[in-house]
Short mmCIF file of C-alpha atoms and ligand atoms in Angstrom, two decimals:
data_model
loop_
_atom_site.label_atom_id
_atom_site.label_comp_id
_atom_site.label_asym_id
_atom_site.label_seq_id
_atom_site.Cartn_x
_atom_site.Cartn_y
_atom_site.Cartn_z
CA MET A 1 97.43 27.24 -19.47
CA ASN A 2 100.37 28.17 -17.23
CA LYS A 3 100.90 31.85 -16.46
CA VAL A 4 103.58 33.84 -18.32
CA VAL A 5 106.34 35.70 -16.47
CA LEU A 6 108.68 38.18 -18.15
CA ILE A 7 111.92 38.83 -16.22
CA THR A 8 114.59 41.39 -17.10
CA GLY A 9 118.10 41.00 -15.73
CA ALA A 10 117.61 37.23 -15.72
CA ALA A 11 121.21 36.25 -16.51
CA THR A 12 122.55 36.46 -12.96
CA GLY A 13 121.63 37.34 -9.37
CA LEU A 14 118.02 37.97 -8.38
CA GLY A 15 116.51 37.64 -11.87
CA ARG A 16 118.16 34.26 -12.34
CA ALA A 17 117.10 33.03 -8.89
CA THR A 18 113.50 34.12 -9.51
CA ALA A 19 113.47 32.46 -12.93
CA LEU A 20 114.66 29.12 -11.57
CA LYS A 21 112.17 29.10 -8.69
CA LEU A 22 109.30 29.94 -11.09
CA ALA A 23 110.50 27.32 -13.59
CA ALA A 24 110.19 24.67 -10.90
CA GLN A 25 106.62 25.88 -10.28
CA GLY A 26 105.59 25.45 -13.93
CA TYR A 27 105.39 29.08 -15.11
CA ARG A 28 106.18 29.91 -18.74
CA LEU A 29 109.19 32.24 -18.80
CA SER A 30 110.50 34.99 -21.05
CA LEU A 31 114.02 35.84 -19.86
CA VAL A 32 115.70 39.07 -20.94
CA ASP A 33 119.27 40.29 -20.47
CA TYR A 34 122.09 41.92 -22.40
CA ASN A 35 124.45 39.23 -21.07
CA GLU A 36 123.66 36.57 -23.67
CA LYS A 37 125.97 33.84 -22.36
CA ASP A 38 124.65 33.80 -18.78
CA GLY A 39 121.09 34.55 -19.95
CA GLN A 40 121.12 31.49 -22.21
CA ALA A 41 122.55 29.46 -19.31
CA THR A 42 119.66 30.51 -17.04
CA ALA A 43 117.21 29.58 -19.80
CA GLU A 44 118.82 26.14 -20.20
CA GLU A 45 118.65 25.52 -16.43
CA ALA A 46 114.99 26.59 -16.38
CA LYS A 47 114.25 24.19 -19.25
CA MET A 48 115.90 21.36 -17.30
CA LEU A 49 113.41 22.12 -14.52
CA GLY A 50 110.58 21.50 -17.00
CA ALA A 51 109.60 25.07 -17.90
CA GLU A 52 108.74 26.47 -21.33
CA VAL A 53 111.33 29.24 -21.73
CA ILE A 54 112.56 31.79 -24.25
CA PHE A 55 115.63 33.99 -23.87
CA VAL A 56 115.68 37.39 -25.58
CA LYS A 57 118.92 39.34 -25.75
CA ALA A 58 118.07 42.99 -25.11
CA ASN A 59 119.43 46.18 -23.62
CA VAL A 60 116.63 47.49 -21.40
CA ALA A 61 117.83 51.06 -22.04
CA SER A 62 117.02 50.75 -25.76
CA GLU A 63 113.40 51.46 -26.70
CA ALA A 64 113.73 49.29 -29.83
CA ASP A 65 115.06 46.38 -27.74
CA VAL A 66 112.22 46.77 -25.19
CA LYS A 67 109.59 46.73 -27.96
CA HIS A 68 111.35 43.62 -29.31
CA TYR A 69 111.41 41.67 -26.02
CA VAL A 70 107.75 42.45 -25.38
CA ALA A 71 106.80 41.45 -28.95
CA GLN A 72 108.85 38.22 -28.74
CA THR A 73 107.18 37.30 -25.45
CA VAL A 74 103.70 37.84 -26.88
CA ALA A 75 104.62 35.98 -30.08
CA SER A 76 105.80 32.98 -28.06
CA PHE A 77 103.27 32.84 -25.23
CA GLY A 78 100.34 35.06 -26.29
CA THR A 79 100.39 37.37 -23.27
CA ILE A 80 102.25 38.59 -20.16
CA ASP A 81 100.70 37.88 -16.74
CA TYR A 82 103.64 38.93 -14.55
CA PHE A 83 106.52 41.32 -15.23
CA HIS A 84 109.58 41.25 -12.97
CA ASN A 85 111.18 44.55 -13.95
CA ASN A 86 114.55 43.82 -12.43
CA ALA A 87 117.61 44.74 -14.55
CA GLY A 88 119.89 47.26 -12.87
CA ILE A 89 123.46 48.41 -12.38
CA MET A 90 125.57 50.27 -9.83
CA LEU A 91 128.31 52.83 -10.49
CA PRO A 92 131.69 53.17 -8.77
CA PHE A 93 131.29 54.68 -5.29
CA ARG A 94 131.76 58.46 -5.56
CA LEU A 95 130.48 61.72 -4.11
CA LEU A 96 127.81 63.33 -6.30
CA HIS A 97 130.06 66.07 -7.71
CA GLU A 98 132.63 63.47 -8.75
CA TYR A 99 130.26 61.62 -11.11
CA SER A 100 130.42 62.51 -14.80
CA SER A 101 127.22 63.31 -16.66
CA GLU A 102 127.96 60.22 -18.82
CA GLU A 103 127.88 58.02 -15.69
CA TYR A 104 124.61 59.69 -14.62
CA ASP A 105 123.06 59.01 -18.05
CA ARG A 106 124.29 55.41 -18.15
CA LEU A 107 122.79 54.52 -14.78
CA MET A 108 119.55 56.44 -15.22
CA ASN A 109 119.06 55.02 -18.72
CA ILE A 110 119.21 51.47 -17.34
CA ASN A 111 117.76 51.68 -13.81
CA LEU A 112 115.01 54.23 -14.43
CA LYS A 113 114.34 54.75 -18.15
CA GLY A 114 114.82 51.02 -18.78
CA ALA A 115 112.29 50.21 -16.07
CA PHE A 116 109.90 52.87 -17.42
CA LEU A 117 110.17 51.53 -20.99
CA GLY A 118 109.37 48.03 -19.74
CA ILE A 119 106.30 49.35 -17.94
CA LYS A 120 105.30 51.42 -20.99
CA TYR A 121 105.28 48.46 -23.38
CA VAL A 122 104.11 45.72 -21.00
CA ILE A 123 101.05 47.54 -19.64
CA PRO A 124 99.15 47.58 -22.98
CA VAL A 125 99.64 43.80 -23.15
CA MET A 126 98.28 43.48 -19.61
CA ILE A 127 95.29 45.71 -20.44
CA GLU A 128 94.53 43.42 -23.39
CA ASN A 129 95.04 40.44 -21.03
CA GLY A 130 92.46 41.80 -18.56
CA GLY A 131 95.06 42.33 -15.83
CA GLY A 132 98.58 41.63 -14.64
CA VAL A 133 101.21 42.19 -11.98
CA ILE A 134 104.42 44.24 -12.13
CA ILE A 135 107.17 43.64 -9.58
CA ASN A 136 109.83 46.36 -9.70
CA THR A 137 113.15 45.58 -8.04
CA VAL A 138 113.78 48.71 -6.01
CA SER A 139 116.23 48.91 -3.08
CA SER A 140 116.87 49.93 0.50
CA ASN A 141 118.27 52.94 -1.39
CA SER A 142 114.64 53.73 -2.29
CA PHE A 143 114.20 54.74 1.36
CA LYS A 144 117.60 55.99 2.48
CA PRO A 145 120.80 56.36 0.45
CA THR A 146 123.96 54.60 1.53
CA ALA A 147 127.03 56.84 1.30
CA PHE A 148 128.83 57.36 -2.04
CA ASN A 149 125.84 55.97 -3.95
CA GLY A 150 123.79 59.09 -4.75
CA ILE A 151 122.86 58.52 -8.39
CA TYR A 152 121.92 54.88 -7.75
CA ALA A 153 119.82 56.00 -4.75
CA ALA A 154 118.09 58.65 -6.88
CA SER A 155 117.21 56.04 -9.52
CA LYS A 156 115.75 53.68 -6.92
CA HIS A 157 113.78 56.47 -5.18
CA ALA A 158 112.30 57.30 -8.59
CA LEU A 159 111.51 53.66 -9.38
CA ALA A 160 109.66 53.40 -6.07
CA GLY A 161 107.67 56.44 -7.25
CA LEU A 162 106.78 54.72 -10.53
CA THR A 163 105.67 51.66 -8.53
CA LYS A 164 103.30 53.80 -6.43
CA SER A 165 101.96 55.50 -9.56
CA ILE A 166 101.14 52.18 -11.22
CA GLY A 167 99.50 51.21 -7.92
CA GLN A 168 97.11 54.13 -8.08
CA ASP A 169 96.59 54.45 -11.84
CA TYR A 170 95.72 50.93 -12.96
CA GLN A 171 93.66 49.36 -10.15
CA ASP A 172 90.48 49.62 -12.22
CA LEU A 173 92.21 47.66 -14.98
CA ASN A 174 93.20 44.84 -12.61
CA ILE A 175 96.89 45.71 -12.94
CA PHE A 176 98.86 45.88 -9.70
CA ALA A 177 102.45 46.79 -8.83
CA VAL A 178 104.73 46.03 -5.90
CA GLY A 179 108.31 47.11 -5.24
CA VAL A 180 110.67 44.55 -3.73
CA ALA A 181 113.55 46.26 -1.91
CA PRO A 182 116.62 44.13 -1.20
CA ASN A 183 119.17 45.60 1.19
CA THR A 184 122.43 43.65 1.23
CA MET A 185 121.82 40.92 -1.35
CA GLN A 186 124.72 38.61 -2.11
CA THR A 187 125.21 39.13 -5.86
CA ASN A 188 127.95 40.57 -8.08
CA ILE A 189 126.22 43.89 -8.76
CA SER A 190 128.69 45.81 -6.60
CA ALA A 191 131.71 44.61 -8.62
CA GLN A 192 131.80 48.00 -10.40
CA ALA A 193 131.03 49.97 -7.26
CA ILE A 194 134.02 48.60 -5.40
CA SER A 195 136.48 49.73 -8.08
CA THR A 196 136.77 53.00 -6.12
CA TYR A 197 136.48 51.42 -2.67
CA THR A 198 138.88 52.64 0.03
CA GLU A 199 138.91 52.04 3.79
CA GLU A 200 137.67 55.60 4.29
CA ILE A 201 134.72 55.07 1.91
CA GLY A 202 133.99 51.70 3.56
CA ALA A 203 133.87 53.30 7.00
CA LYS A 204 131.45 55.98 5.79
CA ILE A 205 129.22 53.42 4.09
CA ALA A 206 129.19 51.32 7.28
CA ALA A 207 128.36 54.39 9.36
CA THR A 208 125.39 55.30 7.14
CA THR A 209 123.98 51.77 6.86
CA ALA A 210 121.83 50.57 9.74
CA PRO A 211 122.27 46.96 10.90
CA ASN A 212 120.61 44.53 8.51
CA ILE A 213 120.66 40.83 7.73
CA PRO A 214 122.24 40.04 4.34
CA ALA A 215 120.09 37.86 2.09
CA THR A 216 120.83 35.48 -0.75
CA ALA A 217 119.28 36.06 -4.18
CA GLU A 218 117.18 32.93 -3.56
CA GLU A 219 115.77 34.40 -0.33
CA ILE A 220 114.82 37.65 -2.10
CA ALA A 221 113.33 35.60 -5.00
CA ASP A 222 110.96 34.06 -2.44
CA VAL A 223 109.81 37.61 -1.59
CA VAL A 224 109.36 38.43 -5.30
CA ILE A 225 107.07 35.40 -5.63
CA PHE A 226 105.25 36.37 -2.40
CA ALA A 227 104.71 39.84 -3.93
CA MET A 228 103.49 38.32 -7.23
CA ASN A 229 100.91 36.27 -5.38
CA GLY A 230 99.88 39.07 -3.02
CA ALA A 231 100.03 41.98 -5.47
CA LYS A 232 96.37 42.96 -5.25
CA THR A 233 96.68 43.47 -1.49
CA LEU A 234 100.21 44.86 -1.55
CA ASN A 235 99.43 47.12 -4.54
CA GLY A 236 101.53 50.30 -4.63
CA SER A 237 103.69 49.34 -1.67
CA ILE A 238 107.35 48.53 -1.25
CA VAL A 239 108.35 45.33 0.55
CA ASN A 240 111.39 46.16 2.67
CA CYS A 241 113.74 43.15 2.67
CA ALA A 242 116.27 44.59 5.11
CA GLY A 243 115.97 41.89 7.72
CA GLY A 244 115.20 44.05 10.72
CA GLN A 245 116.33 47.46 9.52
CA ILE A 246 113.32 49.64 10.14
CA TYR A 247 113.14 53.05 8.52
CA ILE A 248 109.79 53.33 6.80
N1 NAD B 1 122.59 43.11 -4.70
C1 NAD B 1 122.08 44.02 -3.90
O1 NAD B 1 122.55 44.23 -2.76
C2 NAD B 1 120.88 44.83 -4.34
C3 NAD B 1 120.25 45.63 -3.37
C4 NAD B 1 119.12 46.35 -3.75
C5 NAD B 1 118.64 46.29 -5.04
N2 NAD B 1 119.27 45.51 -5.96
C6 NAD B 1 118.72 45.46 -7.32
O2 NAD B 1 118.46 44.12 -7.69
C7 NAD B 1 118.39 44.06 -9.12
C8 NAD B 1 119.13 42.82 -9.60
O3 NAD B 1 120.51 42.99 -9.29
P1 NAD B 1 121.41 41.82 -8.71
O4 NAD B 1 121.85 42.24 -7.35
O5 NAD B 1 120.75 40.52 -8.91
O6 NAD B 1 122.73 41.99 -9.61
P2 NAD B 1 123.21 41.28 -10.94
O7 NAD B 1 124.26 42.16 -11.51
O8 NAD B 1 123.54 39.85 -10.67
O9 NAD B 1 121.89 41.28 -11.86
C9 NAD B 1 121.55 42.36 -12.68
C10 NAD B 1 121.21 41.80 -14.06
O10 NAD B 1 120.76 42.87 -14.89
C11 NAD B 1 121.40 42.74 -16.16
N3 NAD B 1 121.47 44.05 -16.79
C12 NAD B 1 122.13 45.15 -16.34
N4 NAD B 1 121.97 46.16 -17.22
C13 NAD B 1 121.20 45.68 -18.24
C14 NAD B 1 120.72 46.25 -19.45
N5 NAD B 1 121.00 47.52 -19.80
N6 NAD B 1 119.94 45.47 -20.24
C15 NAD B 1 119.67 44.19 -19.92
N7 NAD B 1 120.12 43.60 -18.80
C16 NAD B 1 120.88 44.35 -17.97
C17 NAD B 1 122.78 42.16 -15.84
O11 NAD B 1 123.40 41.57 -16.96
C18 NAD B 1 122.43 41.16 -14.75
O12 NAD B 1 122.07 39.91 -15.29
C19 NAD B 1 118.96 45.38 -9.65
O13 NAD B 1 117.88 46.22 -10.08
C20 NAD B 1 119.61 45.98 -8.42
O14 NAD B 1 119.66 47.38 -8.46
C21 NAD B 1 120.38 44.77 -5.65
#
């Protein structure tokens, strides 16, 4: 029976690219996103590639929705072998004191609590399964913040911490975790961030970002699949996808 992969944030960008590559390799896919239109489109494309696929509309920040997407995946496929915990957002570029507490809550509820809730409800399924692999999409901002991105950087530092904790806490249960850290990945996630972009902000971001090689979502999806396959050995570590930017 083909292995089951659950992917959050599968409508666009990295989640979509990972889903389509895995579909072509014969995995069974449960695709989750709150963007129903593009999520359904990813699912249709994956089906065209021959995969068994379900799409579940869910907000990863809602505990009820997370319970639902996990239950739907188990109802359809019986288990979860791999979990790509990937959904995330950015906020408009600002200095820390300029962010509202509502913006802080919105980002943390998706990038950190949403990732935690996924882990919380997927791990019992993996324990029942006799093992599993969790790939968290972290960031170069898990190592060093870029300027005007403090709350996002804090969420990704914390998600790297959760990855390391899974790495140490579940080895005996055959459950392994790896963080995949894109740097400049060519997706639309920064559409919101650039709403406050000015030349001055751009110069400061450039000055605080070491040289790196931008990657496509497809190139980072290859690293996600590498991490899935190598999770036992890579357990608890973060794969830095910065293309030559060395700071760990
Ligand atoms: N693009 C980059 O340069 C970059 C760099 C480092 C890390 N990342 C991380 O990569 C991951 C994927 O982002 P991407 O670049 O592919 O951008 P993207 O915007 O194309 O993909 C993010 C996906 O998550 C979904 N999503 C957002 N909030 C959600 C919620 N509350 N519930 C359900 N789905 C939700 C979106 O609809 C979208 O499909 C994110 O965690 C992001 O932080 C991106």
